[in-house]
Short mmCIF file of C-alpha atoms in Angstrom, two decimals:
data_model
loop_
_atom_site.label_atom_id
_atom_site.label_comp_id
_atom_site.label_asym_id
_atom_site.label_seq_id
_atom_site.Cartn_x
_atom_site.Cartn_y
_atom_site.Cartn_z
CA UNK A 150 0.00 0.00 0.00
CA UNK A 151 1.39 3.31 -1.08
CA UNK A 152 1.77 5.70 1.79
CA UNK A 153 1.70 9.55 1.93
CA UNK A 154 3.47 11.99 4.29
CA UNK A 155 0.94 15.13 3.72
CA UNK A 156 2.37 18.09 4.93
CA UNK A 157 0.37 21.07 5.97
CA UNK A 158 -2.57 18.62 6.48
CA UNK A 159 -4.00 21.15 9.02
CA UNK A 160 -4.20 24.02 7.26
CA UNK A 161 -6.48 25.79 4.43
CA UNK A 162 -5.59 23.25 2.10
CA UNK A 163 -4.10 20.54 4.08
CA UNK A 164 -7.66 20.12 5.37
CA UNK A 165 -9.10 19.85 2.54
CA UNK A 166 -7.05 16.72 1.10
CA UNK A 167 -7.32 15.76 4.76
CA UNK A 168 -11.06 15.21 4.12
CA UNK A 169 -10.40 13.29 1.04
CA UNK A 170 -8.25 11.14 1.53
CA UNK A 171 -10.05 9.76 4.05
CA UNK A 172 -11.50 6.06 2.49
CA UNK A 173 -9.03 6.53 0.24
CA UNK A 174 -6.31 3.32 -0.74
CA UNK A 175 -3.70 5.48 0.41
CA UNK A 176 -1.90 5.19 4.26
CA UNK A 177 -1.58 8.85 5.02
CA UNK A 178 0.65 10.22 7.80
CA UNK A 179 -0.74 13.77 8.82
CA UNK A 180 2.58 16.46 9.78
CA UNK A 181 0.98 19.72 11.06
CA UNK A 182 2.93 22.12 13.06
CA UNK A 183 0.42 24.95 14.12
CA UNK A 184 -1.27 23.64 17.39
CA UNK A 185 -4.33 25.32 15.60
CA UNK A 186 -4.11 22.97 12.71
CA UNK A 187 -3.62 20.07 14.74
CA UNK A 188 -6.88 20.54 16.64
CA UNK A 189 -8.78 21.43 13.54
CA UNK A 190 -7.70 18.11 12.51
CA UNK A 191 -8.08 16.26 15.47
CA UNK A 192 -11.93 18.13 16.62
CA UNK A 193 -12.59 18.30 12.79
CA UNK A 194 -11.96 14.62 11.42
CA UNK A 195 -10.09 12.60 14.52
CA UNK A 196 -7.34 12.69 12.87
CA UNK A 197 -3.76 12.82 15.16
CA UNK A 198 -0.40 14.29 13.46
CA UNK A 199 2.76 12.74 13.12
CA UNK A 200 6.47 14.40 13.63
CA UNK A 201 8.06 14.56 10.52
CA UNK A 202 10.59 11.83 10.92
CA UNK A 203 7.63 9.47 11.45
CA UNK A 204 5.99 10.75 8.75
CA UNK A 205 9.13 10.53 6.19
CA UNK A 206 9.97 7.15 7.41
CA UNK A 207 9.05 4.52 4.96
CA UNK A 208 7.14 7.50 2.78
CA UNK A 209 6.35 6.89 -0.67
CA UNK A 210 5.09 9.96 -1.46
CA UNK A 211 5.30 13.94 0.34
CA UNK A 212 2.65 16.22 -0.74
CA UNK A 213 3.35 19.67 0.39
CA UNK A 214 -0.04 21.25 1.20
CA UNK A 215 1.92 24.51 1.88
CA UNK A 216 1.69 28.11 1.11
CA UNK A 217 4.10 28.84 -2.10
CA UNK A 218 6.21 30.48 0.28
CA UNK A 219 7.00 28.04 2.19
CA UNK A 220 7.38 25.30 -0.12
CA UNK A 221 11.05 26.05 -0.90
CA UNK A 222 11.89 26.12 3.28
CA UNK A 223 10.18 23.03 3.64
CA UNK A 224 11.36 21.26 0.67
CA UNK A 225 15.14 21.73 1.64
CA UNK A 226 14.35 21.06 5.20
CA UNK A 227 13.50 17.11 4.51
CA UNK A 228 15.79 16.75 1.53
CA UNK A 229 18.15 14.56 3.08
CA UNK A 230 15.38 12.39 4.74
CA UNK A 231 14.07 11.66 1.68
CA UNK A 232 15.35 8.17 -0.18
CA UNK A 233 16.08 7.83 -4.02
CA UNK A 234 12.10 7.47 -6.02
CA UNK A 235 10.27 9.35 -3.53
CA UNK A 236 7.53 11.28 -5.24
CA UNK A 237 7.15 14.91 -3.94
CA UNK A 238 3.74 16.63 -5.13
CA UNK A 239 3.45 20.30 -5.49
CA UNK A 240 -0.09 21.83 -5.61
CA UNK A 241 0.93 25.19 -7.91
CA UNK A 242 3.47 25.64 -10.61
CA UNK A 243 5.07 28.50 -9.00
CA UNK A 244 7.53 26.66 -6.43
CA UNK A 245 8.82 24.01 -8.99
CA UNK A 246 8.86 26.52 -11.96
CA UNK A 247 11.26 29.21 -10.12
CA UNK A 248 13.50 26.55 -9.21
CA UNK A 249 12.38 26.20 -4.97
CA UNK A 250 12.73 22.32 -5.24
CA UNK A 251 15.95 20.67 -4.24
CA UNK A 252 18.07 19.75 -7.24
CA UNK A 253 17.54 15.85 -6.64
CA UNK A 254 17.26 13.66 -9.84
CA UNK A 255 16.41 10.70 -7.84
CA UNK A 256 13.10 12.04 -6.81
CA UNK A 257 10.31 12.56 -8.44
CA UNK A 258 8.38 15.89 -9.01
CA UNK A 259 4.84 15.63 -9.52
CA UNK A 260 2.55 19.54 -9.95
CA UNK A 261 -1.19 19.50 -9.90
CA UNK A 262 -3.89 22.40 -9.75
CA UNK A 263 -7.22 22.67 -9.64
CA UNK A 264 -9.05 23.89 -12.79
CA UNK A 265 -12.26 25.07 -10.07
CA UNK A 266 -15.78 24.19 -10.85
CA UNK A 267 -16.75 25.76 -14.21
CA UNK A 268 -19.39 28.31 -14.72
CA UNK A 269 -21.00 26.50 -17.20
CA UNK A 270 -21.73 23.27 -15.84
CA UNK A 271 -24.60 20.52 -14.95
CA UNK A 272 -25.08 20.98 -11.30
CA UNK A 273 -28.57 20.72 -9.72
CA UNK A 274 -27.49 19.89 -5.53
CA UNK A 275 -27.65 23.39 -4.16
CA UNK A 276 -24.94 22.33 -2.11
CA UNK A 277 -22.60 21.73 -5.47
CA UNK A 278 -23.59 25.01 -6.86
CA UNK A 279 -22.21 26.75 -3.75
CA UNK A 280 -19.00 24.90 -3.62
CA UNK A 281 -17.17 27.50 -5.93
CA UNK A 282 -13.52 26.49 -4.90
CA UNK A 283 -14.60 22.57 -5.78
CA UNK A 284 -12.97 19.60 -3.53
CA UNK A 285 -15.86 19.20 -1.82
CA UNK A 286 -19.19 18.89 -3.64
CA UNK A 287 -18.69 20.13 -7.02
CA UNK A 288 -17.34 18.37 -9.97
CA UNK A 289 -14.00 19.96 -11.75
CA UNK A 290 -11.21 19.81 -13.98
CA UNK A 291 -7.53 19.77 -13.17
CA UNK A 292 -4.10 19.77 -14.86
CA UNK A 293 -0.69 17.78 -14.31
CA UNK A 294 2.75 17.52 -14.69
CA UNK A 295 5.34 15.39 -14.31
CA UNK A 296 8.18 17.89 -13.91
CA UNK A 297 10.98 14.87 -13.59
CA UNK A 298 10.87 11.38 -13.05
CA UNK A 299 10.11 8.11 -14.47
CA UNK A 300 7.34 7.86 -16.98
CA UNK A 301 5.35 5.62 -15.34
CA UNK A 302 5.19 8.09 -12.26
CA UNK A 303 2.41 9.69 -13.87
CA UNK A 304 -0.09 7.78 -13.74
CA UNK A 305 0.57 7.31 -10.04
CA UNK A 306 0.68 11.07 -9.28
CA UNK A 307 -2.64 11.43 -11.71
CA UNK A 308 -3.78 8.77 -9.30
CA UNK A 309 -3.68 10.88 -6.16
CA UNK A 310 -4.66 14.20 -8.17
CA UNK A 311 -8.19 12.62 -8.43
CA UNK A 312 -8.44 11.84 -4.96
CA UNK A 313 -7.35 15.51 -3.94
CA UNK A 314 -9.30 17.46 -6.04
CA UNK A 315 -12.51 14.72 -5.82
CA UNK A 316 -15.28 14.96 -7.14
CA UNK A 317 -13.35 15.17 -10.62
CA UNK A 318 -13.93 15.15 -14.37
CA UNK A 319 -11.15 15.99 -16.89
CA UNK A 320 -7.63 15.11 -16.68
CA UNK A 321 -5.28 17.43 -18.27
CA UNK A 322 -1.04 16.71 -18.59
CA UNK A 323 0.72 19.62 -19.49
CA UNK A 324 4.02 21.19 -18.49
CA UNK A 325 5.19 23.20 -15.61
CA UNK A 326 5.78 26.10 -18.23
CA UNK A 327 2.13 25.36 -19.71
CA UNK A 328 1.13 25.15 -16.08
CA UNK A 329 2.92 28.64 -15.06
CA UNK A 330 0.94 30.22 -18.28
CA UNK A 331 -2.18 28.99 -16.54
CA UNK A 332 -1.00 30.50 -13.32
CA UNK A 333 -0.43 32.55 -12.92
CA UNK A 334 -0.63 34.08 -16.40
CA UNK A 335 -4.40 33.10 -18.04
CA UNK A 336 -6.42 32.67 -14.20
CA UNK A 337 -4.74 35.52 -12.29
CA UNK A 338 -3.03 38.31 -14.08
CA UNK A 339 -5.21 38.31 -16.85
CA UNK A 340 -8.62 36.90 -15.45
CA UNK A 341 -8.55 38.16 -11.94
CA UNK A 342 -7.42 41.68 -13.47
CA UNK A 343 -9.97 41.75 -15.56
CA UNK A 344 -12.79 40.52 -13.15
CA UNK A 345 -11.53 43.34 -10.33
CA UNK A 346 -11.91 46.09 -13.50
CA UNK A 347 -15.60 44.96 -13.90
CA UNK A 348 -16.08 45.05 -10.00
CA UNK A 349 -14.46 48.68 -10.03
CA UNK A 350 -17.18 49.02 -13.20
CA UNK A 351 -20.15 48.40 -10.94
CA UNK A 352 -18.98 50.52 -8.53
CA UNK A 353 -18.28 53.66 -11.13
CA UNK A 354 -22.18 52.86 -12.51
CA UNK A 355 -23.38 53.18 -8.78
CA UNK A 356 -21.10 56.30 -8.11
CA UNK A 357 -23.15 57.54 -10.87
CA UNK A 358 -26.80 56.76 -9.85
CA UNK A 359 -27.37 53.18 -10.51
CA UNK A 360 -29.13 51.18 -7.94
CA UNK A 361 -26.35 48.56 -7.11
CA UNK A 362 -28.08 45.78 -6.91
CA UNK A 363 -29.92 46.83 -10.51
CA UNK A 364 -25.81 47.39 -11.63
CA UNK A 365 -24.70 43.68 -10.07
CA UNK A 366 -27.81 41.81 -11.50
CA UNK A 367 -27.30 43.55 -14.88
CA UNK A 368 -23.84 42.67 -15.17
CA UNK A 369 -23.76 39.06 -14.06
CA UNK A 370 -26.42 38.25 -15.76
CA UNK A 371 -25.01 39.83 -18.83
CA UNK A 372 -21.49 37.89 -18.27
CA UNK A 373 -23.34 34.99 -18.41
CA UNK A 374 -25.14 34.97 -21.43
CA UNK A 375 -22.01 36.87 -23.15
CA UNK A 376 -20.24 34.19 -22.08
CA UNK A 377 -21.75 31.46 -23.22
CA UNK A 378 -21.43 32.84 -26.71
CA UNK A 379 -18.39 33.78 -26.82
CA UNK A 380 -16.38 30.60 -25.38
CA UNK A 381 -19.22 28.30 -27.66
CA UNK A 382 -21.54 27.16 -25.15
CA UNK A 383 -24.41 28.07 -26.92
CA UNK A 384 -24.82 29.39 -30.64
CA UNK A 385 -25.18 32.92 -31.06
CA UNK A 386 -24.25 36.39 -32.32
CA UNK A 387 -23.76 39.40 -30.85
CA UNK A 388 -25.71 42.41 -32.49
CA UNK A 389 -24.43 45.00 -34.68
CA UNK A 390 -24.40 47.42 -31.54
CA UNK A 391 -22.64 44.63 -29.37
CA UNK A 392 -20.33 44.48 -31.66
CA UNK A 393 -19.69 48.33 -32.16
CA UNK A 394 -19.42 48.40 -28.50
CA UNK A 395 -16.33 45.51 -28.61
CA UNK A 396 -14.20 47.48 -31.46
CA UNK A 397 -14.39 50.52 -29.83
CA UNK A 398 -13.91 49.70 -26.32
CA UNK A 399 -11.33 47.27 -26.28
CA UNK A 400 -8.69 49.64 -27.35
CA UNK A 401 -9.94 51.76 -24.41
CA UNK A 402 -9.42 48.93 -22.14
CA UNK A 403 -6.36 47.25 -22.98
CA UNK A 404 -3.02 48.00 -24.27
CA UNK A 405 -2.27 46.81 -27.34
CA UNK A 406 1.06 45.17 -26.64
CA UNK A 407 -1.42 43.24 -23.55
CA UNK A 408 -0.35 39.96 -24.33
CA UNK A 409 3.23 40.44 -23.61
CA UNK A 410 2.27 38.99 -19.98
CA UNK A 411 2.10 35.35 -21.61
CA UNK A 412 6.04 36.24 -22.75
CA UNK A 413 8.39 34.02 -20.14
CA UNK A 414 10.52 36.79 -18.84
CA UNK A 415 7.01 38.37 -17.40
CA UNK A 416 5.73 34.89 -16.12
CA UNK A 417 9.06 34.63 -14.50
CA UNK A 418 8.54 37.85 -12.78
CA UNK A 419 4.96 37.29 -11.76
CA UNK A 420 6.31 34.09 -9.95
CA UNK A 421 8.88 35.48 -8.63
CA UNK A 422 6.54 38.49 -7.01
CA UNK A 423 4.97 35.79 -5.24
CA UNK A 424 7.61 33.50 -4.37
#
């Protein structure tokens, strides 16, 4: 039976792969060091920690369910506990892709993220539709990579990706560099950007008279069905006015040189901001 050293398994995350790996086929040794995160665990799911030699002993794989801050610190901390074919999985490409992991070719370096539960999906539990961050009740997406290692360790680390991000549906491999344009390039600097300029929006159209909850039901609803057309989830055209609206405003909006954030010496700053 394989076992897992899960580290961080009392915190934000930690928790949550906590919760699903429980059932799982997987012996899981729980490392926490916040007395806080050992309670939640204990009060939370009866779970008791480990120390981390305990927890390393005999390991097959680490998962490091720590902040991206942390990961190099903790990484270099158990580096000489860990023996030759150990997989170590990383939860975000930012770590592994600014070089935070311990130059070991005898271990294995597995990266997985969550794609989230999508806007457009087939939901009907209430419970599902409110799980935005998905884990827990709503289905999701998520992408891989197998940043060094044996072929074969794929398929293992895909293995325990479905079991952390549970309840799942696609299964995406792609690089660390693919991953990093992902993240934090396509969900955060342009996505989250963008969503924080249409909050600011609502707020200018309130500033200026508009009820706000007229403003925030006009706009999400409007992102919705705009949405839908434009990434093909239903068939559609925009009108002649929508359109007008897109050529001219776009060039108010964004600089035309925008894309230059996908370039690698700007993904390798953005990670490095938050590294």
């Amino acid at each position: 039976m394989t076992t897992i050293a899960l580290f961080g398994a009392g915190g934000k995350m930690g928790y949550r792969l906590s919760t699903n790996f429980r059932g799982s086929p997987y012996t899981i040794r729980h490392v926490e060091i916040s007395e806080s995160g050992k309670e939640r665990l204990k009060s939370g799911l009866g779970i008791d920690t480990v120390d981390v030699d305990e927890a390393l002993k005999g390991s097959d794989v680490v998962v490091l369910a720590v902040p991206d801050t942390h990961i190099g610190k903790v990484a270099a901390s158990i580096e000489s506990k860990l023996a030759a074919g150990t997989m170590v999985v990383v939860l975000d490409a930012a770590a592994p892709f600014a070089g935070h992991l311990p130059k070991r070719p005898d271990l294995t370096y597995f990266v997985t993220h969550p794609c989230h539960p999508p806007i457009f999906n087939d939901e009907t539990d209430m419970a599902a539709k409110k799980d935005f961050f998905g884990g827990v009740k709503a289905k999701q997406h998520f992408v891989s990579a197998l940043m060094q290692g044996p072929e074969e360790d794929y398929a293992k680390g895909e293995e325990i990706a479905r079991i952390i991000w549970a309840p799942v549906m696609r299964s995406h491999r792609v690089t660390v560099e693919q991953m990093a344009l992902l993240e934090p390039g396509l969900s955060e600097t342009v996505c989250a950007s963008l969503l924080v300029v249409m909050k600011e929006a609502v707020d200018e159209v309130v500033a200026r008279g508009v009820d706000r909850q007229a403003a925030l039901d006009f706009l999400l609803g409007h992102m919705n069905v705009l949405g839908a057309v434009i990434f093909g989830e239903t068939k559609g055209v925009f009108s002649d006015a929508c359109n007008k609206a897109i050529e001219f405003g776009k060039p108010v909006l964004m600089r035309e040189d925008w894309k230059r954030v996908f370039e690698p010496e700007e993904i390798a700053a953005s990670i490095q901001r938050i590294t």
